[in-house]
Coordinates of C-alpha atoms in Angstrom, one line a residue:
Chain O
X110 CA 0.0 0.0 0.0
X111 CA 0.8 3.7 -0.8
X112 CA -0.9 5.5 1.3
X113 CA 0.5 9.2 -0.2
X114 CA -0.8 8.0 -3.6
X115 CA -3.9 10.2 -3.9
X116 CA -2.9 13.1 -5.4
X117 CA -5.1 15.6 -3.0
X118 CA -3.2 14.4 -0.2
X119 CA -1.2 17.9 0.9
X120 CA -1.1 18.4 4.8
X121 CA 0.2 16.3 7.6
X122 CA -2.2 13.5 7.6
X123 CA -1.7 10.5 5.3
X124 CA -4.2 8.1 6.4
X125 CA -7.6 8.1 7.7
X126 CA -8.6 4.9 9.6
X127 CA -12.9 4.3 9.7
X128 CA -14.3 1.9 12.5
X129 CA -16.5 -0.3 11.5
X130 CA -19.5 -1.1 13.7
X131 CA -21.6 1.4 15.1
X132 CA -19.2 3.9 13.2
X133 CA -20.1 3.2 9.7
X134 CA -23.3 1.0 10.4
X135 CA -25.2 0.1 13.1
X136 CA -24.1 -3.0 15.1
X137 CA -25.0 -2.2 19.2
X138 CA -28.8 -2.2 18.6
X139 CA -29.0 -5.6 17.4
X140 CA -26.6 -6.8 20.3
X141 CA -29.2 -5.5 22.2
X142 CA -32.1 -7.0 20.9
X143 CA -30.6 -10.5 21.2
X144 CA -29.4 -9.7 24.8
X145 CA -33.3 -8.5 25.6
X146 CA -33.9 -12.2 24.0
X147 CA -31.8 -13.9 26.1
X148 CA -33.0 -12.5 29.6
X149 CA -36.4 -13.8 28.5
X150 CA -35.9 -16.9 28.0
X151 CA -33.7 -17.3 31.1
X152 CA -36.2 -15.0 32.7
X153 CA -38.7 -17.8 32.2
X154 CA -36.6 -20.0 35.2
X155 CA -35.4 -17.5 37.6
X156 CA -36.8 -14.6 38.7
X157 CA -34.0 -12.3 38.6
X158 CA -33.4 -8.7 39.3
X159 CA -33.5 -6.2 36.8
X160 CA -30.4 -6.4 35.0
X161 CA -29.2 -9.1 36.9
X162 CA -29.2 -12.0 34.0
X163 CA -27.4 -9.2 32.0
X164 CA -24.2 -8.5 34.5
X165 CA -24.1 -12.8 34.6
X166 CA -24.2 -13.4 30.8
X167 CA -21.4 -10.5 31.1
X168 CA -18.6 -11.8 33.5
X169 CA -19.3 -15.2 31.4
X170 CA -18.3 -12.8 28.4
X171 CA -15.3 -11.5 29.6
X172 CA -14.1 -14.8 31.2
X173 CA -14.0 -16.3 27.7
X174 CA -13.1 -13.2 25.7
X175 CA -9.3 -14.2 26.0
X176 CA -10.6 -17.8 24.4
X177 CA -13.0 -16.8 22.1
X178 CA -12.5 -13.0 21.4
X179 CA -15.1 -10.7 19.8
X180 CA -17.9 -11.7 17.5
X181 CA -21.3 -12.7 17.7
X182 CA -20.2 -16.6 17.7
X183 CA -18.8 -16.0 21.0
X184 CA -21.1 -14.0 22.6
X185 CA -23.5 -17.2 21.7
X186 CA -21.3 -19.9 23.1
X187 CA -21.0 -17.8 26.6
X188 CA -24.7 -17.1 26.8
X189 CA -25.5 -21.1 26.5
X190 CA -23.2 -21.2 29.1
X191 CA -24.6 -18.2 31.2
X192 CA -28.1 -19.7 30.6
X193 CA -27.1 -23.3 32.3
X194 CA -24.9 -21.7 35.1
X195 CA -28.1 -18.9 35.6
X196 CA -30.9 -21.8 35.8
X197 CA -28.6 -24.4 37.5
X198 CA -28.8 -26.6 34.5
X199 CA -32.8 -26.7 34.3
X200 CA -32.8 -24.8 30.9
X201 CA -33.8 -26.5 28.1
X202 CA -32.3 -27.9 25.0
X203 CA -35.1 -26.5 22.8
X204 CA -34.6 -22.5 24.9
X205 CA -31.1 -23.5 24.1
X206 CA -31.6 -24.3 20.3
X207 CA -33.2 -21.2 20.4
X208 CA -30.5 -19.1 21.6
X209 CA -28.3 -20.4 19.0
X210 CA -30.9 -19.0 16.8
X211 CA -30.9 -15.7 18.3
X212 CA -27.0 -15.7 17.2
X213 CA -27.8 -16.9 13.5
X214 CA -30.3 -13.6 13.3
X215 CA -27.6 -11.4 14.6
X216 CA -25.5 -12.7 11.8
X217 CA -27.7 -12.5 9.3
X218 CA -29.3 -9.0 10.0
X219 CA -29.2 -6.7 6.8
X220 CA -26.3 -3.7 7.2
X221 CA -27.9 -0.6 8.4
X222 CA -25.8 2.4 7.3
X223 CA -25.4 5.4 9.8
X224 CA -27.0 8.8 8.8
X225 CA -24.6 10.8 6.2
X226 CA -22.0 8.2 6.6
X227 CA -21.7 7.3 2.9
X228 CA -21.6 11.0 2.4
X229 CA -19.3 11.9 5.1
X230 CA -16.4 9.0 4.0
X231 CA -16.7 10.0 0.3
X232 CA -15.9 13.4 1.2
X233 CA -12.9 12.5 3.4
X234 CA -11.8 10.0 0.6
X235 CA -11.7 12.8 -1.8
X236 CA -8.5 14.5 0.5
X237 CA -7.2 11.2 2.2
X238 CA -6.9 7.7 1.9
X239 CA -9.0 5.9 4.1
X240 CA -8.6 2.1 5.5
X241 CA -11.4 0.4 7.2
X242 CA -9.7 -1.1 10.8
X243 CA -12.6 -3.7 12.3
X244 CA -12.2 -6.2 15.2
X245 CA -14.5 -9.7 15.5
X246 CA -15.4 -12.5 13.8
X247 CA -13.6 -12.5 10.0
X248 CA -16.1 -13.9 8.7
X249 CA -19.3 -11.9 9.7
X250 CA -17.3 -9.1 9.2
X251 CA -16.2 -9.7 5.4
X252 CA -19.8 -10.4 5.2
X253 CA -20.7 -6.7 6.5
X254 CA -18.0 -4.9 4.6
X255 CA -19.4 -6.5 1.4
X256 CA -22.8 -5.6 2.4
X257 CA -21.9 -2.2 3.5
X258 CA -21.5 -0.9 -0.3
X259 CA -18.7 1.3 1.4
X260 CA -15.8 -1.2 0.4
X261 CA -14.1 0.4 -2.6
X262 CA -14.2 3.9 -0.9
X263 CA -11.6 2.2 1.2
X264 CA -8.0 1.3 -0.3
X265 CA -7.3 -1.4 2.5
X266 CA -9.7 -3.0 4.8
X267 CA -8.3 -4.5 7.9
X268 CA -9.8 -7.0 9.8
X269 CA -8.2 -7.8 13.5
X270 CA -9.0 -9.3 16.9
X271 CA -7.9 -7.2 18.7
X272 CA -7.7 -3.1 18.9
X273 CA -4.9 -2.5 20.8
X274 CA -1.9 -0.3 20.6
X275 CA 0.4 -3.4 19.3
X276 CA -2.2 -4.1 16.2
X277 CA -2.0 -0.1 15.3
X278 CA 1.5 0.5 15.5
X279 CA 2.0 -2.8 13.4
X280 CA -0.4 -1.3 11.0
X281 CA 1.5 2.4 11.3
X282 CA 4.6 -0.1 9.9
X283 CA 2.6 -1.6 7.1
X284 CA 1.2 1.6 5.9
X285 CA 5.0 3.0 6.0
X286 CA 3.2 6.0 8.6
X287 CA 4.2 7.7 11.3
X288 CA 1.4 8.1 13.9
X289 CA 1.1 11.6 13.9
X290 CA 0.1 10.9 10.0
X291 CA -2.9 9.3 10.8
X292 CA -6.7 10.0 12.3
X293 CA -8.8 7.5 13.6
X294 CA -12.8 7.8 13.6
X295 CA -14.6 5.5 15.8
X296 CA -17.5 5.3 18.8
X297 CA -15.2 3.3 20.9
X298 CA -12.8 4.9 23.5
X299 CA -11.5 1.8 24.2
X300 CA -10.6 0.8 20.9
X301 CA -10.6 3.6 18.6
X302 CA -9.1 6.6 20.1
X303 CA -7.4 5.5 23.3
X304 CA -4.4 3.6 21.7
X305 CA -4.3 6.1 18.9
X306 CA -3.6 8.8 20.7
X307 CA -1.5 7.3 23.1
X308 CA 0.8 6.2 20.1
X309 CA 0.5 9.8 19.0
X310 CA -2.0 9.6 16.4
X311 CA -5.2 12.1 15.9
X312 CA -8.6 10.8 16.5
X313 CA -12.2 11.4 16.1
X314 CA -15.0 10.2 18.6
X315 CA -18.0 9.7 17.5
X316 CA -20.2 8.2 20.2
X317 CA -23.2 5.8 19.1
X318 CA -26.3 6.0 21.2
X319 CA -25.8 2.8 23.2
X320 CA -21.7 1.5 23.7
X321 CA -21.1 -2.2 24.9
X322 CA -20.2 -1.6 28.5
X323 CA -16.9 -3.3 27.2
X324 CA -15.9 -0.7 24.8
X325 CA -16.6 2.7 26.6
X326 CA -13.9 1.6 29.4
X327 CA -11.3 3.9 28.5
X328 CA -9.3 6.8 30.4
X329 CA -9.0 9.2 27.7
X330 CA -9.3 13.0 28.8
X331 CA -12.1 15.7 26.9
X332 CA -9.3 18.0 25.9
X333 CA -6.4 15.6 24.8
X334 CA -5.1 18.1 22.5
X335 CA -5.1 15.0 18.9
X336 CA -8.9 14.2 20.2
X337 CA -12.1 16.0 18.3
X338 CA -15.6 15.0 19.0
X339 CA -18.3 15.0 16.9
X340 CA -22.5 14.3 17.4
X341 CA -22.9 12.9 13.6
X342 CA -21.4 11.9 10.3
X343 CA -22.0 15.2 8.5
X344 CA -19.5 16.8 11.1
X345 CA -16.8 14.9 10.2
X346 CA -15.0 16.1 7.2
X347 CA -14.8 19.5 8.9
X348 CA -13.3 17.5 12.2
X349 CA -10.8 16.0 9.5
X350 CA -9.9 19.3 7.8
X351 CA -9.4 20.6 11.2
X352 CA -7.1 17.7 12.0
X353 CA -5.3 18.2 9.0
X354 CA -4.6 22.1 9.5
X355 CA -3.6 21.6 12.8
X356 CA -0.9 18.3 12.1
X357 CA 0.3 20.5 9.2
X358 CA 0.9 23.4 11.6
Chain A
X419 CA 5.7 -6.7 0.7
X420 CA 8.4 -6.8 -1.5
X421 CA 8.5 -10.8 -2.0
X422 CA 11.6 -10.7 -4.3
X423 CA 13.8 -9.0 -1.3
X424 CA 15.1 -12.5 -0.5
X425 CA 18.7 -12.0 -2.1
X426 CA 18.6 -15.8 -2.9
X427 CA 15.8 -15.7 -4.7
X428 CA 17.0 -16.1 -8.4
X429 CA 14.8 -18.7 -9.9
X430 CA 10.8 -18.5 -11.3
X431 CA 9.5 -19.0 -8.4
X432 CA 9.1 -15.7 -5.9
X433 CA 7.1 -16.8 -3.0
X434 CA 6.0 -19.9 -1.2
X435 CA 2.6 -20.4 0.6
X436 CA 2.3 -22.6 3.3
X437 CA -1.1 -23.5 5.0
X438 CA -1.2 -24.1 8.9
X439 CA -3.7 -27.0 9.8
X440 CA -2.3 -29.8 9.4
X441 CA 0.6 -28.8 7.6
X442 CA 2.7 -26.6 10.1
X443 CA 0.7 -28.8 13.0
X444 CA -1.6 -31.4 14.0
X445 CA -5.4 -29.8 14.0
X446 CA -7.5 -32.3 12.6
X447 CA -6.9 -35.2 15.4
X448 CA -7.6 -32.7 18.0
X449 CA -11.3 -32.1 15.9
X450 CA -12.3 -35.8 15.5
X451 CA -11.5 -36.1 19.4
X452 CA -13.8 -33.7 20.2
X453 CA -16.4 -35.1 17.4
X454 CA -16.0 -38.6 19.5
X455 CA -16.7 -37.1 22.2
X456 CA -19.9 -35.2 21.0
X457 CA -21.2 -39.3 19.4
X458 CA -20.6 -40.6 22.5
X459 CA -22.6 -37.7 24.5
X460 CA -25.8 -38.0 22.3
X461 CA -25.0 -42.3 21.9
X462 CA -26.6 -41.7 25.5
X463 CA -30.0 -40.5 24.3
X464 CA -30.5 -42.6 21.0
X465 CA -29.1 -45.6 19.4
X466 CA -27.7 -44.6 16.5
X467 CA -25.7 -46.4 13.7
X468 CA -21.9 -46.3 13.6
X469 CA -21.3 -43.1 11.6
X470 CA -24.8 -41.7 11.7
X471 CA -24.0 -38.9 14.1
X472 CA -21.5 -37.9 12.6
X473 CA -23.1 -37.8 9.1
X474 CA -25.9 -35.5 11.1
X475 CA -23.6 -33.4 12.5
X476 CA -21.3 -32.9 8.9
X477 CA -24.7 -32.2 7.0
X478 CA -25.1 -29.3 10.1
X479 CA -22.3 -27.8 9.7
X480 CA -22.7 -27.6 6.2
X481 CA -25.9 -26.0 6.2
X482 CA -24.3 -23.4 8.7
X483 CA -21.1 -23.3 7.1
X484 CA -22.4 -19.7 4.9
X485 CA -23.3 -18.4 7.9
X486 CA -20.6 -19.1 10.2
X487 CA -17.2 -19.6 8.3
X488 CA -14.7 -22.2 9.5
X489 CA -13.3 -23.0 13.0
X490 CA -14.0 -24.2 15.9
X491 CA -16.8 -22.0 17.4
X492 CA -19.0 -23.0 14.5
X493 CA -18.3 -26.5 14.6
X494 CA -19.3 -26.2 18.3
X495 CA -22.5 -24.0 17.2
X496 CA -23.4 -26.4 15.0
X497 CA -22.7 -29.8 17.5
X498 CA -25.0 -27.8 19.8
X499 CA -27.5 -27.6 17.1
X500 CA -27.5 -31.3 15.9
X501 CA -27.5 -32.8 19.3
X502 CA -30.9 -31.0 19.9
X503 CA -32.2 -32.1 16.4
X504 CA -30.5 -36.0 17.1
X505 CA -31.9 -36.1 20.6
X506 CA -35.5 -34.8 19.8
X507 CA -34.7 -31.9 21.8
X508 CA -33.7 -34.3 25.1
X509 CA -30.5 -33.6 25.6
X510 CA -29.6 -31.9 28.8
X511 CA -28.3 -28.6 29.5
X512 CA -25.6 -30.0 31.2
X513 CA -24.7 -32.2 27.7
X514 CA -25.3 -28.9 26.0
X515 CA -22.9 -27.3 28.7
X516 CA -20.6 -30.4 28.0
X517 CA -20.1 -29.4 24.1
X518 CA -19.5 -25.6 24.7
X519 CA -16.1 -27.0 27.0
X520 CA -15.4 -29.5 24.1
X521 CA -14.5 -26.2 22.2
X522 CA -12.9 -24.8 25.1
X523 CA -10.4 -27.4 24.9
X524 CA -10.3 -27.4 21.6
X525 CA -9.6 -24.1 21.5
X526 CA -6.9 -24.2 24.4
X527 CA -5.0 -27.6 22.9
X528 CA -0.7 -26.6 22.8
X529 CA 0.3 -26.2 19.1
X530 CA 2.3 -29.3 18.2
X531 CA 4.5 -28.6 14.9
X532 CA 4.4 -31.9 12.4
X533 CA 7.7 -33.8 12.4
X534 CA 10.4 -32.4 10.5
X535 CA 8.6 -28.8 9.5
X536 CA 11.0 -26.3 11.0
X537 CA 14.0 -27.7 9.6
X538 CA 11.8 -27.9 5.7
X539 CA 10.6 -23.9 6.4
X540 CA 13.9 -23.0 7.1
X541 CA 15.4 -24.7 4.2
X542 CA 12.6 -23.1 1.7
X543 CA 13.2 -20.0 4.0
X544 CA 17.5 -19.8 2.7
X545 CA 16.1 -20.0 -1.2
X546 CA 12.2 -18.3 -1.2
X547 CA 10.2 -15.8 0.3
X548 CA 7.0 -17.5 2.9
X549 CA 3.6 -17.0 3.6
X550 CA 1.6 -18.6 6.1
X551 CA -1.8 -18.7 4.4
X552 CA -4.5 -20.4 6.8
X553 CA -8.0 -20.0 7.2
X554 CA -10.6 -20.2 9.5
X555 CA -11.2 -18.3 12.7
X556 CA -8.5 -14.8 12.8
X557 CA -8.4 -15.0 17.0
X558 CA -7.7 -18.8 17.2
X559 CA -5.3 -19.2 14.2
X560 CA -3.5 -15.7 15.5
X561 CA -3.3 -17.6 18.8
X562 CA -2.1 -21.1 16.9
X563 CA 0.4 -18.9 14.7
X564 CA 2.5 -17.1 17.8
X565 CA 2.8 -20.5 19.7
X566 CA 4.0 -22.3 16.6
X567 CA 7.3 -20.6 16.9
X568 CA 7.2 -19.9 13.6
X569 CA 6.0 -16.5 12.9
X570 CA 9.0 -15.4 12.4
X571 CA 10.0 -17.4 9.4
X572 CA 7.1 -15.7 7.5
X573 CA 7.5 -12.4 5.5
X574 CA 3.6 -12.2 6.3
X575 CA 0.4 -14.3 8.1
X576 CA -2.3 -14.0 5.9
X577 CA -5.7 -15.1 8.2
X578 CA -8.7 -16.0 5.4
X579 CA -12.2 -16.7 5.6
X580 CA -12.0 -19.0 2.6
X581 CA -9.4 -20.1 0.3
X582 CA -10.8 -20.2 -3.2
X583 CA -9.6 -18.7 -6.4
X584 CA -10.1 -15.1 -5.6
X585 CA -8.5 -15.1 -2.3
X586 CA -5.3 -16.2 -4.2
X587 CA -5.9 -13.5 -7.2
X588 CA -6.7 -11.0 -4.0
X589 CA -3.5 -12.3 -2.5
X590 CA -1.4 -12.3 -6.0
X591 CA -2.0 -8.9 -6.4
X592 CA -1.2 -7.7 -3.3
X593 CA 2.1 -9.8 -3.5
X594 CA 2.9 -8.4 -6.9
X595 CA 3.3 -11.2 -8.4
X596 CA 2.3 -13.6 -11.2
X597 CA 0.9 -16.8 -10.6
X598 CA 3.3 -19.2 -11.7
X599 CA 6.0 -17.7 -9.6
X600 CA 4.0 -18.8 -6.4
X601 CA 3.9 -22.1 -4.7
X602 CA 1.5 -23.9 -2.2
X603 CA 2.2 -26.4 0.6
X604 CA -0.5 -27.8 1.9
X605 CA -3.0 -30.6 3.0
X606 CA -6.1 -29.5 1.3
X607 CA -6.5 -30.7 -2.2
X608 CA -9.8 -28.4 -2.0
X609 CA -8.1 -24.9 -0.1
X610 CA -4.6 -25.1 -1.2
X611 CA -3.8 -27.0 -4.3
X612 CA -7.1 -27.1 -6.6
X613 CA -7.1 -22.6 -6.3
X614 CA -3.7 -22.7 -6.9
X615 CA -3.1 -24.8 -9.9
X616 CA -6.2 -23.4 -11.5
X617 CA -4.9 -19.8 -11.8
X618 CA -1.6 -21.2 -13.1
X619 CA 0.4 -21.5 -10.0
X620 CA 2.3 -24.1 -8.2
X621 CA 1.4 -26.9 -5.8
X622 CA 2.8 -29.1 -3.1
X623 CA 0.1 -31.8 -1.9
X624 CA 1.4 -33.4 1.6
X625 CA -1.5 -35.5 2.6
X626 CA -2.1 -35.6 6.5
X627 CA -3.0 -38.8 7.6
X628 CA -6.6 -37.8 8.3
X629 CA -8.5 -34.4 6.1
X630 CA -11.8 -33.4 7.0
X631 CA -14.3 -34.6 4.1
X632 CA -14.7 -30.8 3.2
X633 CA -11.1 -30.4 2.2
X634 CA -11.0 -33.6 0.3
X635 CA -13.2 -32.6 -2.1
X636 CA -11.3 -31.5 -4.8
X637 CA -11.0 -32.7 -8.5
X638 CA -7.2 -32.4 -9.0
X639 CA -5.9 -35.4 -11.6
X640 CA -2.3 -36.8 -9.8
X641 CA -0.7 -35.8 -12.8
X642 CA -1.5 -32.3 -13.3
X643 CA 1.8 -30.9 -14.5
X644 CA 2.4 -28.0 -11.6
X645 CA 1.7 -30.5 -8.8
X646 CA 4.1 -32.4 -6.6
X647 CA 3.1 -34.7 -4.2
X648 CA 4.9 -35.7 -1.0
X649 CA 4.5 -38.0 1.8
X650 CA 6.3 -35.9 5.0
X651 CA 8.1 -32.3 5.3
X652 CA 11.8 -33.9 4.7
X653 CA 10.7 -34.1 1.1
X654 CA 9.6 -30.5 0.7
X655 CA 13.0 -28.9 0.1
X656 CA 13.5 -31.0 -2.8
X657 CA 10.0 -30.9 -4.3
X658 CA 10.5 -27.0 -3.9
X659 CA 13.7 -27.0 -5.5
X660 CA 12.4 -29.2 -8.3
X661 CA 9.2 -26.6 -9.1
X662 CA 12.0 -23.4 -8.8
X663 CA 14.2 -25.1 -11.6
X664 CA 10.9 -26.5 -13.6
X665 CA 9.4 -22.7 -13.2
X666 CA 13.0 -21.4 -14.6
X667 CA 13.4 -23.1 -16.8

């Protein structure tokens, strides 16, 4: 990859990186729904607390997130095994079948663009190069990409298991980049912006309605001088400009 | 990637691909254990034929295979899924629980290299350019690939959801690189030979002494003129160094 190669690409900023759940499509809400699922059918054996089933099914989560990492096939596997551990093995195999089910929906749901988004990246791709940096399942995600439409606005798309600052500065190596070349846009602190800027790269936070409890753990300060924050898609090529004036300075 | 940086590298052939499942190590074995263990845990509801379960089971994970790729926590989705539709829905949640930590250990098994490999990469290593090439799931084969030891012997991992023609063509062009100056090692007729030869490159067949069914079907004739065939990794360097002279000459 070359990321100078487009010919508009004049200031300090070489590469813009695009999440892509709940940045370029929506992804959360339809966690959500199959989590709502879930606590129903477990609901229908214990009588938990509000919110209760939920916190359970999530230390199962992060107990096997080193084993399974992200992705909706995980996220099934720990909530059969939430559901037996939460109704002390009485759960069925057909409420069981049935959560596997829930996890075939998720993977199957159509891709759901964000407002302006299409607009927003083509705009940013007319002054940058862009590269699509996602983290789960390969496979489900290929499968969103492809549905997305958004691929060939992209010149790389990079799928990894992990957001972390070893997978971006490996990246920053690949793309021949320093990190001060590059701006990140993403909805996750966690993952997005916090090892970006702490590798001393830009980055744009764009926060989706509803952030996997997961995600928004993060220490990254309001006015961390490489961080803008924007409320929607259409305000990001202007948060990008601004980026660009300022690592041009 | 600049696959021709290898100062030895003076012959047709410019890069070699390996695969990793049971090629680089054992993978196979550790998946009919855990299918043994899944006909022995519904043999307790229904009295099945020898085979029979595991002809339901195969036929599930084929019908889920579009949905949920390769690797283990699909296989174990789809056991989950079979044993409910084998059992009449009877099985317990603790059977159900059962399959999940099948995967687990699955999942967690130690990498154990075939005999002989590291010495054969090497070797290939002092004359050719490598690529690991595997599919299947990116967090377990990332996991499989850094305790192999053998990361480093690679110019480059490339984790795909499916090896078929386009991923090589995908992969050719990103490698600059024509097709008959590649080469593939591997187990798979279906993944890693059949793709290969039929967009003109190179292929080294090392059977494993068990293939899943998937991967053994392939329509590849034993003499097809860019195929070599050998029976353990000590022959590798030779059957390389007969394709580099063949493709040179």
């Amino acid at each position: 990859m070359t990321p100078s190669s487009n010919p508009h690409t004049a200031d300090g900023i070489r590469l813009v990186g695009f999440d892509g759940d709940d940045t370029l499509w929506r992804s959360e809400d339809y966690y959500r729904g199959a989590q709502a699922d879930f606590e129903s059918i477990v609901g229908r054996y214990v009588d938990l607390a509000d919110g209760r089933a939920h916190e359970r099914l999530y230390a199962v989560e992060m107990r096997n997130l080193a084993l399974f990492g992200y992705g909706v096939k995980g996220m099934v596997l720990s909530m059969i095994e939430a559901a037996v551990e939460i109704t002390d093995a009485r759960v069925s195999a057909s409420d069981l079948h049935r959560i596997v089910a829930l996890g075939k929906s998720l993977l199957q749901h159509p891709v759901e663009l964000l407002p302006g988004i299409r607009e927003a990246v083509e705009a940013i791709g007319t002054r940058h190069d862009l590269v699509l940096i996602t983290k789960g399942d390969l496979f489900h995600q290929e499968a969103k990409v492809k549905q997305s439409g958004l691929a060939g606005l992209f010149r790389r798309i990079e799928i990894v298991s992990e957001k972390d600052p070893q997978t971006y500065a490996r990246l920053f190596e690949e793309f021949e980049l320093a990190p001060h070349q590059f701006a990140m846009v993403g909805n996750s602190l966690r993952s997005d912006i916090a090892p970006v800027l702490g590798l001393g790269g830009w980055g744009v936070y764009m926060p989706y309605h509803v952030t996997w409890a997961h995600e928004a753990e993060a220490d990254v300060a309001d006015d961390a001088p490489r961080l803008r924050r924007v409320a929607q898609a259409s305000e990001l090529p202007a948060a990008l400009a601004d980026i660009a004036s300022a690592a041009s300075g």
